[in-house]
XYZ file of C-alpha atoms in Angstrom:
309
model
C 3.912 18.791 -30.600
C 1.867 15.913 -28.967
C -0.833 16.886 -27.329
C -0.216 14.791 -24.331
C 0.289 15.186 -20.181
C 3.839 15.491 -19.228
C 4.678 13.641 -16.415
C 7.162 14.437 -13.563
C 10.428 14.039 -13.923
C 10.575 10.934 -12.441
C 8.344 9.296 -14.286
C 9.334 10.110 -17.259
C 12.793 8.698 -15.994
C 11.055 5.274 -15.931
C 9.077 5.827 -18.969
C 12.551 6.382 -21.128
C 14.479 3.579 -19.141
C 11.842 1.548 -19.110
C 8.810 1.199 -21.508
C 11.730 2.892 -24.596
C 9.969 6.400 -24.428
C 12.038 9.289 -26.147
C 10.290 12.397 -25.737
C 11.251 14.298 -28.897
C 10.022 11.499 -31.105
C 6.655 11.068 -29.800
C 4.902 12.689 -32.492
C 6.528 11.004 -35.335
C 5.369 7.337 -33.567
C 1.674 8.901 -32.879
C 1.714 10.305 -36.885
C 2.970 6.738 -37.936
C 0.203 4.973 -35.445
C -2.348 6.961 -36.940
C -1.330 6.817 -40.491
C -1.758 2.917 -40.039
C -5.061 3.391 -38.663
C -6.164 5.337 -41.136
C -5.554 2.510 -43.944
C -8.007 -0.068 -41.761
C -11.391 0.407 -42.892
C -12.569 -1.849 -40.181
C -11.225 -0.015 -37.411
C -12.623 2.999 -35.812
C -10.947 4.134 -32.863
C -10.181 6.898 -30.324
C -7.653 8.657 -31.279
C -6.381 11.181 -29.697
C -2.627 11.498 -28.894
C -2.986 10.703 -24.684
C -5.216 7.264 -25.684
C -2.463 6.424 -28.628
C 0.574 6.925 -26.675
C -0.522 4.563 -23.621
C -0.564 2.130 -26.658
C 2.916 2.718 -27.444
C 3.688 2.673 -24.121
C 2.012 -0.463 -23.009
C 4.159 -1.808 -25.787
C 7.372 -0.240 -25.232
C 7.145 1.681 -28.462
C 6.960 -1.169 -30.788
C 4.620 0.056 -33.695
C 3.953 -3.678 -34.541
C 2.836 -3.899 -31.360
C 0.882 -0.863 -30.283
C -0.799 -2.120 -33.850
C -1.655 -5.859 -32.641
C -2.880 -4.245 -29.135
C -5.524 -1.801 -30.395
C -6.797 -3.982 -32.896
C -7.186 -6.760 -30.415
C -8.932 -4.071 -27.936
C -11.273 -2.660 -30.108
C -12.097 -5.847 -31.502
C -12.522 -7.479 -28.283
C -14.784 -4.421 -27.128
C -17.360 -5.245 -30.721
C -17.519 -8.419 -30.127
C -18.280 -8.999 -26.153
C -19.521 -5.091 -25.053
C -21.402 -6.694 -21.913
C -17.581 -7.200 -20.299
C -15.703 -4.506 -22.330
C -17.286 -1.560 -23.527
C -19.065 0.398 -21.083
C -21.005 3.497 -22.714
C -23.462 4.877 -20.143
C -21.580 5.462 -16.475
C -24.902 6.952 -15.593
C -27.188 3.659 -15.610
C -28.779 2.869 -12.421
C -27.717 -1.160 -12.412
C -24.075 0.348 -13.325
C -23.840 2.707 -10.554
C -25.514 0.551 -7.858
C -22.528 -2.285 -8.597
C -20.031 0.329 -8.233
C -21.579 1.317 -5.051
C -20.819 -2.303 -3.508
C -16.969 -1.682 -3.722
C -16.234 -5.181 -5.688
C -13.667 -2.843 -7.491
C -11.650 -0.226 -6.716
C -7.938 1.848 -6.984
C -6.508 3.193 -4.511
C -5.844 6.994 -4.103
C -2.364 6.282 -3.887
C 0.299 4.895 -5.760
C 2.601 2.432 -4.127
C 6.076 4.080 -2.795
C 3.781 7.319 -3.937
C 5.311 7.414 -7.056
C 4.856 3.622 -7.941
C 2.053 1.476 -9.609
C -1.841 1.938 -8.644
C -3.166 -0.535 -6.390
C -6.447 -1.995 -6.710
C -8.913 -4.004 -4.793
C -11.283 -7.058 -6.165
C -13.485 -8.202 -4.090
C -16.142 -11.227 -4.540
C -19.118 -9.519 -2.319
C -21.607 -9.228 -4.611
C -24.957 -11.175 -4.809
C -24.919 -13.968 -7.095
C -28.742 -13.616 -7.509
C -28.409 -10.174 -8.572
C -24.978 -9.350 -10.677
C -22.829 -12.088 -12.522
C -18.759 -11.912 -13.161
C -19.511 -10.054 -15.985
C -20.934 -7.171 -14.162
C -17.525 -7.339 -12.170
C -15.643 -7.349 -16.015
C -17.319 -4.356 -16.577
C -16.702 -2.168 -14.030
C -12.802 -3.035 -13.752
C -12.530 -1.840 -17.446
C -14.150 0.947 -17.466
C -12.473 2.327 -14.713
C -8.998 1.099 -15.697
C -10.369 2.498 -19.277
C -10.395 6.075 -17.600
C -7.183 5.415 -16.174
C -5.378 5.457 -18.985
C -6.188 8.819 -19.697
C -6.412 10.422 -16.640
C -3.345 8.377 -14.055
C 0.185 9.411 -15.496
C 1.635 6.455 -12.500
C -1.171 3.422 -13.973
C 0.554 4.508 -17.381
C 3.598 4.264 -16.591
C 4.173 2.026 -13.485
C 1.367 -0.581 -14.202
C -1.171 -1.674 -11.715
C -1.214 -4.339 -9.005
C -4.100 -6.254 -8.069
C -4.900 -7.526 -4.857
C -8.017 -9.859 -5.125
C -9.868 -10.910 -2.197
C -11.272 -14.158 -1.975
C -12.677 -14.555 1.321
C -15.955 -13.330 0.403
C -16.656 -15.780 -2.616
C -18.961 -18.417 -2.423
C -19.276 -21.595 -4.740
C -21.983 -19.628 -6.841
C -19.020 -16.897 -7.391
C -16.423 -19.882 -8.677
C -19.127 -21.316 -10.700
C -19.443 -18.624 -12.991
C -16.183 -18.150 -13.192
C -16.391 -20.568 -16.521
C -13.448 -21.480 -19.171
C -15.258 -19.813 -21.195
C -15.677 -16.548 -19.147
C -11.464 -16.568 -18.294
C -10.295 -16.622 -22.126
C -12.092 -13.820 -23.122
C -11.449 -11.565 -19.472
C -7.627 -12.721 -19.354
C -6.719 -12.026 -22.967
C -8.766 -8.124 -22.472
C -7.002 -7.524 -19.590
C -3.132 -8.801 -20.173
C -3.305 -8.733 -23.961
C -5.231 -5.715 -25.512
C -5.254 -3.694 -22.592
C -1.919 -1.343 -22.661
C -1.011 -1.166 -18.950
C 1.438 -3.548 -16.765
C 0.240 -5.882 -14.233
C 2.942 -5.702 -11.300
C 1.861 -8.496 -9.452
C -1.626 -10.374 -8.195
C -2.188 -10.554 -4.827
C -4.803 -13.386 -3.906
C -5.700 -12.672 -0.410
C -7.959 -14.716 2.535
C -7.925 -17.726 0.454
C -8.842 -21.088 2.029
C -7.399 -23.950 0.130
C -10.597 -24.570 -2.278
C -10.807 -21.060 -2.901
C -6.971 -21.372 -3.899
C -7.505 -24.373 -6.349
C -10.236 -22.683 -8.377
C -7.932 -19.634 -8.520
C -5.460 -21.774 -9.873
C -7.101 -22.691 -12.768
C -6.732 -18.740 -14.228
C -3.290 -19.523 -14.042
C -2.489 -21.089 -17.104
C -4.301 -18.342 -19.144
C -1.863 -16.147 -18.048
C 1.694 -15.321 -20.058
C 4.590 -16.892 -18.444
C 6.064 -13.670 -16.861
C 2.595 -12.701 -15.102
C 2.592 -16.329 -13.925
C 5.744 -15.570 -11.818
C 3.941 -12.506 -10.430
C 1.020 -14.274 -8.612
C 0.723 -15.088 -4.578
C -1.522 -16.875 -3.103
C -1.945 -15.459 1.023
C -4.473 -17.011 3.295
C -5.664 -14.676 6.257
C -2.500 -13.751 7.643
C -2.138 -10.670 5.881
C 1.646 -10.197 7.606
C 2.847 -11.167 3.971
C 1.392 -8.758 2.168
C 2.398 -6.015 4.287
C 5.842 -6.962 3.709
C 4.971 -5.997 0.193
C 2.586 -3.390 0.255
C 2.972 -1.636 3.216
C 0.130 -0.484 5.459
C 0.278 3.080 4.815
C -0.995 2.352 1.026
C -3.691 0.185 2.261
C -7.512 0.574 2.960
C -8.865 1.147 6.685
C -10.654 -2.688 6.398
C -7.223 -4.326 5.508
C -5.570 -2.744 8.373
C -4.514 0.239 6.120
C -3.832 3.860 6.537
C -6.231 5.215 3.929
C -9.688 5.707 4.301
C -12.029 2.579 3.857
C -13.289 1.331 0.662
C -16.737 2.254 1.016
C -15.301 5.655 1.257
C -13.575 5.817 -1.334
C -15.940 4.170 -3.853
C -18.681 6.674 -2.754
C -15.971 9.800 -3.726
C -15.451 7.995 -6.834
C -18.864 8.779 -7.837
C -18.132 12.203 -8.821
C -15.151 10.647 -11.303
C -17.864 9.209 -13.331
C -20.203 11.842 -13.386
C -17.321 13.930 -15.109
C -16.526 11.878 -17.696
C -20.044 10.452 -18.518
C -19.283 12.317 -22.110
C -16.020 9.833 -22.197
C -18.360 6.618 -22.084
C -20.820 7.426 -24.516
C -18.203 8.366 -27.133
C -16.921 4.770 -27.037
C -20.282 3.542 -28.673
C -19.484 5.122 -31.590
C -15.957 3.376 -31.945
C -15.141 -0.482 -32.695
C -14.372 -2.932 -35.710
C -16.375 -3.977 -38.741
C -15.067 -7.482 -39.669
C -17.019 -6.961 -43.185
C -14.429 -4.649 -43.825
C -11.317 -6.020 -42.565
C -8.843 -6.212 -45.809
C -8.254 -10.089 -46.099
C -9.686 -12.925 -43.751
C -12.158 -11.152 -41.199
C -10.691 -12.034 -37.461
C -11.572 -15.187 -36.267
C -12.310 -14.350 -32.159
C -13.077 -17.361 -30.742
C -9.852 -18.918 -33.284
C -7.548 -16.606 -31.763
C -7.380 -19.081 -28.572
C -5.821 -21.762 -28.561
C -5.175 -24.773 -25.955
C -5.668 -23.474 -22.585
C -6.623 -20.168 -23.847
C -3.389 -19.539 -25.332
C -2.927 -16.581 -27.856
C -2.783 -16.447 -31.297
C -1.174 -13.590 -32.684
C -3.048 -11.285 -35.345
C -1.387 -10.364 -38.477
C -2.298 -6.714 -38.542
C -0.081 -5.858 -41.902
């Protein structure tokens, strides 16, 4: 028997309709994950049965998949750690970013049984912390997510990313360069559904430099991005105010308050962090040609995809 959460009823009703899930066979596709993992000498991975079925999950059970995901994540993690593989939660520098509220999910789910929402926000020093810093913290905490959050798992997240703080030094490091590698982490390694982007209190520069992620993005997330200036009367009509923070008009507490409670999450699963330096890929002993990263993108940071058989 898999050694994973059960979820309520209802979502596990949208896990079988929707992400292919069939209860009874989950530990024949974790024993035929794992069996392929264990024939890659140049992966080394967490593997426990509640981090390998968000995998499957992510990927709506398709082994080929769930295959061309991890490998991609762990990869991804070896190769840029500064953005994607946190292992020390306790570091001073680490815990004083968190502690500006740049990024944060909410303490409930939209529709209370629906995707996590999340907050971005750009108010963060240039002098001090770069977009990387930001990288960081979103994927560590989205990291924990996916073993902890049963409705991230299943229903996906959605972003809302506020803008109106950002200054020219923010869009400057947001580089070409800098988008490949955070776009193809987040929407192609990372197992979890993006619902929709919400780009709030945009003025019409802060729009156009936005606009130039779009392209990175697959065609189906594409559809899934707004663009809302200050009038936040649109977004309510999505999200409604009762799942929102105190500063955005919301119901729920504020996000400094929140953030600070969140400090206790990391102190419990410190242990988690430090595990992941002990997992990644060796490309000196990848069987056949060793992964070319920066070959996997393409024109406009499109994806190439890895043959992982």
């Amino acid at each position: 028997m898999a050694n994973i959460k059960p979820l309520s009823e209802e979502l596990q009703k949208i896990a079988c309709e929707e992400l292919n899930e069939v209860p009874s066979r989950i530990p024949e596709d974790l024993a035929a994950l794992r069996q392929w993992l264990q024939l890659q000498p140049h992966l080394k991975v967490r593997d426990d049965d509640q981090f390998l079925v968000q995998f499957l999950r992510g990927c709506k059970y398709s082994l080929e998949k769930a295959k061309e995901k991890i490998d991609l994540f762990y990869s991804l993690k070896s190769r840029y750690p500064e953005m994607f593989n946190t292992t020390d939660v306790k570091e001073e520098e680490f815990r004083k970013f968190h502690r500006l509220g740049c990024f944060q999910i909410l303490p409930k789910p939209l529709h209370e049984t629906g995707p996590r929402i999340a907050f971005v926000r750009y108010n963060y020093s240039t002098k001090d912390y770069n977009i990387e810093d930001l990288t960081k913290l979103i994927v560590a905490m989205v990291e924990l997510s996916i073993i902890h959050d049963p409705y991230i798992c299943i229903n996906g997240m959605v972003y809302i990313v506020d803008i109106g703080s950002a200054s020219p030094s923010h869009f400057l490091q947001i580089t070409p360069n800098y988008c490949k590698k955070s776009v193809s982490f987040i929407e192609k390694s990372m197992p979890l559904r993006i619902k929709s982007l919400y780009f709030i209190n945009n003025s019409t520069a802060a729009q156009q430099a936005f606009r130039i992620l779009i392209p990175l993005f697959s065609e189906k997330l594409q559809k899934r991005i707004h663009f809302i200036g200050h009038n936040l009367e649109e977004l309510y009509s999505e999200i409604p105010i009762k799942y929102l923070p105190k500063e955005y008009g919301g119901e729920l507490p504020s996000l400094e308050s929140i953030t600070a409670e969140y400090e206790k999450t990391w102190d419990e699963n410190h242990t988690f962090f430090q595990e992941n330096a002990q997992y990644g890929t060796d490309e000196t002993l990848r069987r056949g040609k060793p992964l070319d990263i920066d070959g996997l993108f393409g024109v406009g940071g499109s994806f190439r995809k890895i043959n992982v058989d």
